[in-house]
Tab-separated table of C-alpha atoms in Angstrom:
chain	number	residue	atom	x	y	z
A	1	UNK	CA	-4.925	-62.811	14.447
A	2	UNK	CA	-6.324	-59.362	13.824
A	3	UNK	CA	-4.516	-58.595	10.754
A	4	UNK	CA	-5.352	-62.013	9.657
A	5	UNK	CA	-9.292	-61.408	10.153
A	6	UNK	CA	-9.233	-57.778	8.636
A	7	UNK	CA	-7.244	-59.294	5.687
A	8	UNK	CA	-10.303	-61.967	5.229
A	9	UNK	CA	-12.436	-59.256	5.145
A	10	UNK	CA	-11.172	-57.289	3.071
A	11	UNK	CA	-9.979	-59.998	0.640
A	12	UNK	CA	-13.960	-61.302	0.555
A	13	UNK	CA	-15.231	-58.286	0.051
A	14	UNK	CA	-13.437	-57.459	-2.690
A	15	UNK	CA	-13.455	-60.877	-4.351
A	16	UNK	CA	-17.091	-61.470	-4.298
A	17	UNK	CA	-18.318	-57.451	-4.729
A	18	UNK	CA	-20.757	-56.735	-7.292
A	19	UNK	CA	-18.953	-56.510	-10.798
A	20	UNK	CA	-19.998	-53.872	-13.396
A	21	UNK	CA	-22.958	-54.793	-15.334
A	22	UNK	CA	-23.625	-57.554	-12.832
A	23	UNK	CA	-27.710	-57.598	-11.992
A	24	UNK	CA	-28.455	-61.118	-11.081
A	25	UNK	CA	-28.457	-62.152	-7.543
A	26	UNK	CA	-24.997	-64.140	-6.299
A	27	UNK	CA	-25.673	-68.246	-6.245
A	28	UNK	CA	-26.933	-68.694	-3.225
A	29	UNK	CA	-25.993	-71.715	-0.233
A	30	UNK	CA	-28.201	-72.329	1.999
A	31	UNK	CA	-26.500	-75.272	3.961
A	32	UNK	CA	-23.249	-76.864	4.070
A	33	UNK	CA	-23.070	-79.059	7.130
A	34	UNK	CA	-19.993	-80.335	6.846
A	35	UNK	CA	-17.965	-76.650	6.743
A	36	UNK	CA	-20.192	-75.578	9.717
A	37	UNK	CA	-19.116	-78.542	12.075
A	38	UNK	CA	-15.617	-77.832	11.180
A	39	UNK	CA	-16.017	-74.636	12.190
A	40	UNK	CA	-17.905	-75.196	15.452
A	41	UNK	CA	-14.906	-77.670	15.887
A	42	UNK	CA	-12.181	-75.536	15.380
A	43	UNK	CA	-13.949	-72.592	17.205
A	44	UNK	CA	-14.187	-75.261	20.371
A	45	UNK	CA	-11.128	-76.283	19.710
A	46	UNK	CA	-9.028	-72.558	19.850
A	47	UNK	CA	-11.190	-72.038	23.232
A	48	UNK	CA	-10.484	-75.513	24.944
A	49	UNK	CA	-6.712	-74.069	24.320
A	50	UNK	CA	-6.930	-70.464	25.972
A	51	UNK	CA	-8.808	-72.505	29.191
A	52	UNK	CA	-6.454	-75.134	29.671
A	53	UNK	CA	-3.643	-72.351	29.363
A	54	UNK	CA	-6.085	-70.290	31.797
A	55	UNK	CA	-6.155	-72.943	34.438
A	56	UNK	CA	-3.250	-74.205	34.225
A	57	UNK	CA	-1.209	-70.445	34.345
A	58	UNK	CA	-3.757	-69.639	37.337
A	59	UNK	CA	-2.588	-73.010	39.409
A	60	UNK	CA	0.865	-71.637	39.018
A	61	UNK	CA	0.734	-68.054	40.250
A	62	UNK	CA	-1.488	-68.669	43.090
A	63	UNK	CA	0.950	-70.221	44.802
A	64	UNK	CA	-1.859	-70.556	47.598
A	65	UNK	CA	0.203	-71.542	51.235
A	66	UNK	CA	-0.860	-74.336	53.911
A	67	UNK	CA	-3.481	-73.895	55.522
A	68	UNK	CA	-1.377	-73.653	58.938
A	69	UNK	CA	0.591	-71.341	57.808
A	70	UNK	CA	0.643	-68.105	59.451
A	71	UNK	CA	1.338	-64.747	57.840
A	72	UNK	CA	4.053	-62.501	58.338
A	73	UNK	CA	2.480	-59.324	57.503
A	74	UNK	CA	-1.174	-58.575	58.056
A	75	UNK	CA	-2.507	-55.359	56.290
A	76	UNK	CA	-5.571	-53.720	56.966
A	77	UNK	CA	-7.398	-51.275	54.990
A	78	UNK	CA	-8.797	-48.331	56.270
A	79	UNK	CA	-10.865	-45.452	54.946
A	80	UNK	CA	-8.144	-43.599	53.758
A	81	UNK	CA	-5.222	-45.155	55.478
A	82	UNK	CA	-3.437	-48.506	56.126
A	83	UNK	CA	-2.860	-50.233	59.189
A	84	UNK	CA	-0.168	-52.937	59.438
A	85	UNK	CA	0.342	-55.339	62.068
A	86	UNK	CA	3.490	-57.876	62.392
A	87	UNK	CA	2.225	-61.289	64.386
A	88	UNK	CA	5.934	-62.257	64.951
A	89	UNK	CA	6.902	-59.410	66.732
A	90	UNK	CA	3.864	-57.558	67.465
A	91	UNK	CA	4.574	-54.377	66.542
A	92	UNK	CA	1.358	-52.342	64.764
A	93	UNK	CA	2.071	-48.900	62.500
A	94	UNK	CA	0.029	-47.465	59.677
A	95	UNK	CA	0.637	-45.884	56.185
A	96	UNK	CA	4.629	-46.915	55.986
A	97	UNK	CA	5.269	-50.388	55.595
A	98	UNK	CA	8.506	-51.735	56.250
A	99	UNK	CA	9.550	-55.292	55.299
A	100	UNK	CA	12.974	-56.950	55.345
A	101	UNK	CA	14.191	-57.530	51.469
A	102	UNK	CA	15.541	-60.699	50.420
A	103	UNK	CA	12.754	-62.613	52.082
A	104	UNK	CA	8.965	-63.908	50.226
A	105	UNK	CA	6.566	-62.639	53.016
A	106	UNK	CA	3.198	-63.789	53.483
A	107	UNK	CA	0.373	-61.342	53.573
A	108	UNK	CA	-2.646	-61.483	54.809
A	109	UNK	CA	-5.108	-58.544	53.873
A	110	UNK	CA	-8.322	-57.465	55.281
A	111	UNK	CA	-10.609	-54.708	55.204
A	112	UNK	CA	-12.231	-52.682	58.308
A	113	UNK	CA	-15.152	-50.855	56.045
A	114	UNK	CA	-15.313	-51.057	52.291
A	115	UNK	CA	-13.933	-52.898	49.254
A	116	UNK	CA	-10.257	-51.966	49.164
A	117	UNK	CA	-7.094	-53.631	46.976
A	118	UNK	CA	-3.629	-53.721	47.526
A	119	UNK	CA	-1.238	-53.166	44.907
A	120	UNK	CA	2.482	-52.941	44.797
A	121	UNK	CA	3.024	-53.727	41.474
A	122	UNK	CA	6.946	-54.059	42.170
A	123	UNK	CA	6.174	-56.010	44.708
A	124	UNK	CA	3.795	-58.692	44.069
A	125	UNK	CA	-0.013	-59.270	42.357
A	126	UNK	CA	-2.910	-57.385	43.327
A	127	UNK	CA	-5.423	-58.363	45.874
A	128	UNK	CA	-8.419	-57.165	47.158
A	129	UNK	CA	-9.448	-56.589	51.175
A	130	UNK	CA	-13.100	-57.762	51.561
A	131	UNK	CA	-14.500	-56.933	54.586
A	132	UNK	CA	-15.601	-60.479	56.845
A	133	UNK	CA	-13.032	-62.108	54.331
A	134	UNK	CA	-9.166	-62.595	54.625
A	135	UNK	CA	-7.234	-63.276	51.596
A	136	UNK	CA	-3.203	-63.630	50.858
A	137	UNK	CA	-0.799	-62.638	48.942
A	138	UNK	CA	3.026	-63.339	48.719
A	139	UNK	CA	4.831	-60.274	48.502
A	140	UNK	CA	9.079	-59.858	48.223
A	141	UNK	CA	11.347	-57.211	47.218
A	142	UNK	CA	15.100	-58.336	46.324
A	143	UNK	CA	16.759	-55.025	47.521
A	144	UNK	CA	16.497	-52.308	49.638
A	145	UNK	CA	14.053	-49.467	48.262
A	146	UNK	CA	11.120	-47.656	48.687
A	147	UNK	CA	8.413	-48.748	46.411
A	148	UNK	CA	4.809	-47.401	45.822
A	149	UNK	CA	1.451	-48.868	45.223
A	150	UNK	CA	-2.168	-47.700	45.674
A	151	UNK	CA	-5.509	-49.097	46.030
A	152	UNK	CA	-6.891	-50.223	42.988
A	153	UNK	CA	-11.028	-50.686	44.049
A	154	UNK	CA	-12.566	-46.849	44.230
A	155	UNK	CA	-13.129	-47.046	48.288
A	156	UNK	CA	-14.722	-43.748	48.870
A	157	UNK	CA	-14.081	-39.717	48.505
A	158	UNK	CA	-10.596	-39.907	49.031
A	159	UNK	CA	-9.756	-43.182	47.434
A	160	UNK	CA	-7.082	-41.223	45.171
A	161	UNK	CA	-5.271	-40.286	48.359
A	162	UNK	CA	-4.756	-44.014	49.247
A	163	UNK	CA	-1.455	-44.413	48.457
A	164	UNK	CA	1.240	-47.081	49.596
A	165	UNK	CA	4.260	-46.828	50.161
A	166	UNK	CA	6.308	-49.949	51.259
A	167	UNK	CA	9.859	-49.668	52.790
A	168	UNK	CA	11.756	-52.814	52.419
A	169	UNK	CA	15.493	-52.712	54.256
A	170	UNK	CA	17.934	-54.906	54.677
A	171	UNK	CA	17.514	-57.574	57.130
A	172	UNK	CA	19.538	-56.219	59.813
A	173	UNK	CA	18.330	-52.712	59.137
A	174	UNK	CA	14.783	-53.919	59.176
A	175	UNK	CA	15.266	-56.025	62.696
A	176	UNK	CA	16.722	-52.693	64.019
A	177	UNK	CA	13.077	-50.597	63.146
A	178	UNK	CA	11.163	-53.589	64.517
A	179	UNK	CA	13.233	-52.972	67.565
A	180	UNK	CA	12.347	-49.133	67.340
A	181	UNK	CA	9.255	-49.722	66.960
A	182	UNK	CA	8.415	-51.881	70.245
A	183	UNK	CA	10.283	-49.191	72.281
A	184	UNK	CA	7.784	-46.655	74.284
A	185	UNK	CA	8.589	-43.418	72.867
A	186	UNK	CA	10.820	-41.349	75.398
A	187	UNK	CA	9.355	-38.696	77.986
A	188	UNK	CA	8.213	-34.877	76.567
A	189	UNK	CA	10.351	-32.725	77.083
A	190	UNK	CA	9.354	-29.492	77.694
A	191	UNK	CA	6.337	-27.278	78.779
A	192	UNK	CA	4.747	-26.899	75.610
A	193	UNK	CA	4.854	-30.844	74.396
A	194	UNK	CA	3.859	-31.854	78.073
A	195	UNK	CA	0.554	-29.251	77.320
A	196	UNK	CA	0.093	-31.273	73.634
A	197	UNK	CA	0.363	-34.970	75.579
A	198	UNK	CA	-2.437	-33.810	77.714
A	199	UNK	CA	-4.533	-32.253	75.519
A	200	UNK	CA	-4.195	-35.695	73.328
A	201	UNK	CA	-5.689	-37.145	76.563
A	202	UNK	CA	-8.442	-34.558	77.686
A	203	UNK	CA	-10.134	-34.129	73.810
A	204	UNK	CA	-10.769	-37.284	72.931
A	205	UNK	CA	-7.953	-38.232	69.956
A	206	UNK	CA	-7.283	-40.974	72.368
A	207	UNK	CA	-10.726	-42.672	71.329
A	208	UNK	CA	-9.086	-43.091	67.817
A	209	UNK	CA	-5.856	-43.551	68.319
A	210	UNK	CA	-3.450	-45.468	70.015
A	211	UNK	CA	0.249	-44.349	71.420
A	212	UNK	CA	2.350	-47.156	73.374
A	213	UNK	CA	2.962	-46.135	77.141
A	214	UNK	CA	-0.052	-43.678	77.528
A	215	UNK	CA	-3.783	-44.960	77.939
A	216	UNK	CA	-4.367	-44.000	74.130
A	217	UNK	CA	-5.053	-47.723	73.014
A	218	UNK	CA	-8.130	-47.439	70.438
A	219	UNK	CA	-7.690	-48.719	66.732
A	220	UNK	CA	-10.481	-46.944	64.936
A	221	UNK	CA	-7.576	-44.441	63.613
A	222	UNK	CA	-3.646	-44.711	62.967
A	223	UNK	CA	-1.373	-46.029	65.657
A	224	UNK	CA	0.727	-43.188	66.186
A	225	UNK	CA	2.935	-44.662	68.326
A	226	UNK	CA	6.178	-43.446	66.318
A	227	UNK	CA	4.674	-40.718	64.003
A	228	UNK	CA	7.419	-38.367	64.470
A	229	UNK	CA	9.455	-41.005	62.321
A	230	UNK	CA	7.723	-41.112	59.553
A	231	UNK	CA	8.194	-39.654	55.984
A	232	UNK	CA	4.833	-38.384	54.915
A	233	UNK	CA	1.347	-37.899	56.708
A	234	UNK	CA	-2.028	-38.907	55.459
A	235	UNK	CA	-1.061	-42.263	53.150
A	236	UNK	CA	1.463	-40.110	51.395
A	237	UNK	CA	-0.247	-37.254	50.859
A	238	UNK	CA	1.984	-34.396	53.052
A	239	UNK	CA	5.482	-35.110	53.512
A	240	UNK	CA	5.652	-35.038	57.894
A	241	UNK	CA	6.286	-31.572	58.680
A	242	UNK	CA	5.871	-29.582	61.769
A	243	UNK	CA	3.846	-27.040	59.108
A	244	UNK	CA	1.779	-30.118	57.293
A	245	UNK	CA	0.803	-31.700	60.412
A	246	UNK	CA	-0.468	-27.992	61.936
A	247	UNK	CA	-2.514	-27.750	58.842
A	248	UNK	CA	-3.948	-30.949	59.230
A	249	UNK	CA	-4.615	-30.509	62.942
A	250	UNK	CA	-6.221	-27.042	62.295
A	251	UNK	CA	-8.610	-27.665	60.032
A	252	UNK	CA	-8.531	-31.719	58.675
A	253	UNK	CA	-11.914	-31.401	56.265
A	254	UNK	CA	-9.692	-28.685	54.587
A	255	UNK	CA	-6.986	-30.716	53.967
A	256	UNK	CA	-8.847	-34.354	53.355
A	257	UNK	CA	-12.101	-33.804	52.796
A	258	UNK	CA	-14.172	-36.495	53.604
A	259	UNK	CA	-12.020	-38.127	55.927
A	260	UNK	CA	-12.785	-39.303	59.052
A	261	UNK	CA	-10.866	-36.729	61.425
A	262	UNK	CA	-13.336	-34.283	62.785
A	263	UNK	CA	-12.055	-30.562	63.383
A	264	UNK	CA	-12.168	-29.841	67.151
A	265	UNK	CA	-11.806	-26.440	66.242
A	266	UNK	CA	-8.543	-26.124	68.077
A	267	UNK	CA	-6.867	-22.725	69.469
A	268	UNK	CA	-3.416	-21.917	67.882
A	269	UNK	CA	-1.882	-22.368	70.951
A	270	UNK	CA	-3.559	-26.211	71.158
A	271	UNK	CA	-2.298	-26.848	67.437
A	272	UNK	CA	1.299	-25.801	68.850
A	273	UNK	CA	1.358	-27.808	71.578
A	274	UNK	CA	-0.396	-31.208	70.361
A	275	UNK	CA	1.853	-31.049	66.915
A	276	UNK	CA	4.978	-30.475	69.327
A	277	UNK	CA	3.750	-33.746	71.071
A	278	UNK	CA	3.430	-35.502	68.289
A	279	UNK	CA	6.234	-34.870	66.206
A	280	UNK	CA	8.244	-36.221	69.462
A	281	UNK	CA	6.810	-39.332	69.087
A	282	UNK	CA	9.918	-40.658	66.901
């Protein structure tokens, strides 16, 4: 269609220019009704087309479920992280999601602050988290893999550090995490973790966070129930290190500005012991 218009143009232009010698204005027409209703008709015509294709491609790939039907995945977005809950089992992580593959999932997505949007684009079609509002999405990998997304509505400072990263395993393999996952993670071990477990307690992190077994139940941050398991820290951002997560803990502002974590100005010998607690929590 483009080459066809520019071809037009150039054709007319060069078929009706001014001719050498030529000083007389061109015969002019001042009305031709019946070439402009064709026009308008063919105009409405080539429109009418495009919606009706519109609608009709729209009614397919919404795919929108029953009412009644309840998701299997719900996915909450944070400023800067993700929280994930599954109804059917109950267990809640954030920032790694895992899913079984081989199986359509419903999602349902929701926001806690701001505008976010999920987007696997492996995975399924984009959707945005408005907050008051929750919307779905049907989301499926056919294999085991790891496969990345990010949000794709600006959400704030660190909106380029909102990365997904979605886990999908095989069905056993998944049923075996979910099991993990509703297991209390085992006793410290050791003077120096035992030190970090009660300093979680005594400054506060437990207003934010929530670990299973301990009084730490808040969800204004990540669950970090199992943290010590997990790949990266931050939504992807630090691969989960003993060294990462003391950087983070030292001095958070440094390391994401803008988020949410305030710096309790720890000692070194806090940072030891509350990153030794953590990184037991596997």
């Amino acid at each position: 269609m483009l080459f066809l218009v520019i071809g037009l143009v150039v054709f007319y232009s060069l078929r009706y220019r001014r001719k050498a010698g030529e000083t007389d204005e061109p015969q002019q027409f001042h009305t031709h009704s019946g070439l402009e209703i064709g026009i308008l008709a063919a105009t409405t015509g080539v429109m009418g087309i495009f919606f009706f294709l519109t609608i009709t491609t729209m009614l397919a790939v919404n795919d929108n479920p029953a009412p009644d039907r309840p998701p299997d995945l719900v996915i909450i977005g944070h400023q800067w992280w993700w929280e994930a809950r599954y109804p059917n089992s109950g267990v809640v992580t954030a920032n790694e999601i895992h899913i079984p593959s081989g199986k359509r999932l419903l999602v349902e997505v929701r926001s806690a602050d701001v505008i976010h949007d999920w987007w696997v684009p492996e995975l399924g079609r984009k959707m945005d988290m408005i907050p008051g509002t929750a919307n779905h999405l049907w989301m499926e990998a056919r294999h085991p893999g790891t496969f990345l997304g990010t949000c794709s509505e600006f959400c704030g400072t660190q909106h380029a550090w909102m990365r997904i990263q979605v886990i999908a395993q095989a069905p056993d393999a998944f049923a075996a995490w979910e099991r993990a996952q509703l297991q209390k993670p085992t006793a410290v071990n050791g003077a120096v973790a035992a030190a970090g477990e009660t300093l979680f307690q005594q400054k506060t992190c437990a207003n934010c966070h929530a670990i299973a077994g301990t009084k730490a139940n808040a969800r204004i941050g990540p669950d970090l129930t199992h943290l010590g398991s997990r790949n990266t820290l931050l939504t992807g951002m630090l691969e989960n290190t003993p060294e990462n997560l003391t950087r983070w803990l030292d001095n958070p502002q440094q390391i994401k500005s803008g988020a949410h974590m305030p710096n309790f100005i720890f000692t070194k010998a806090e940072v030891e012991a509350l990153v030794e607690y953590l990184e037991h929590l596997d």
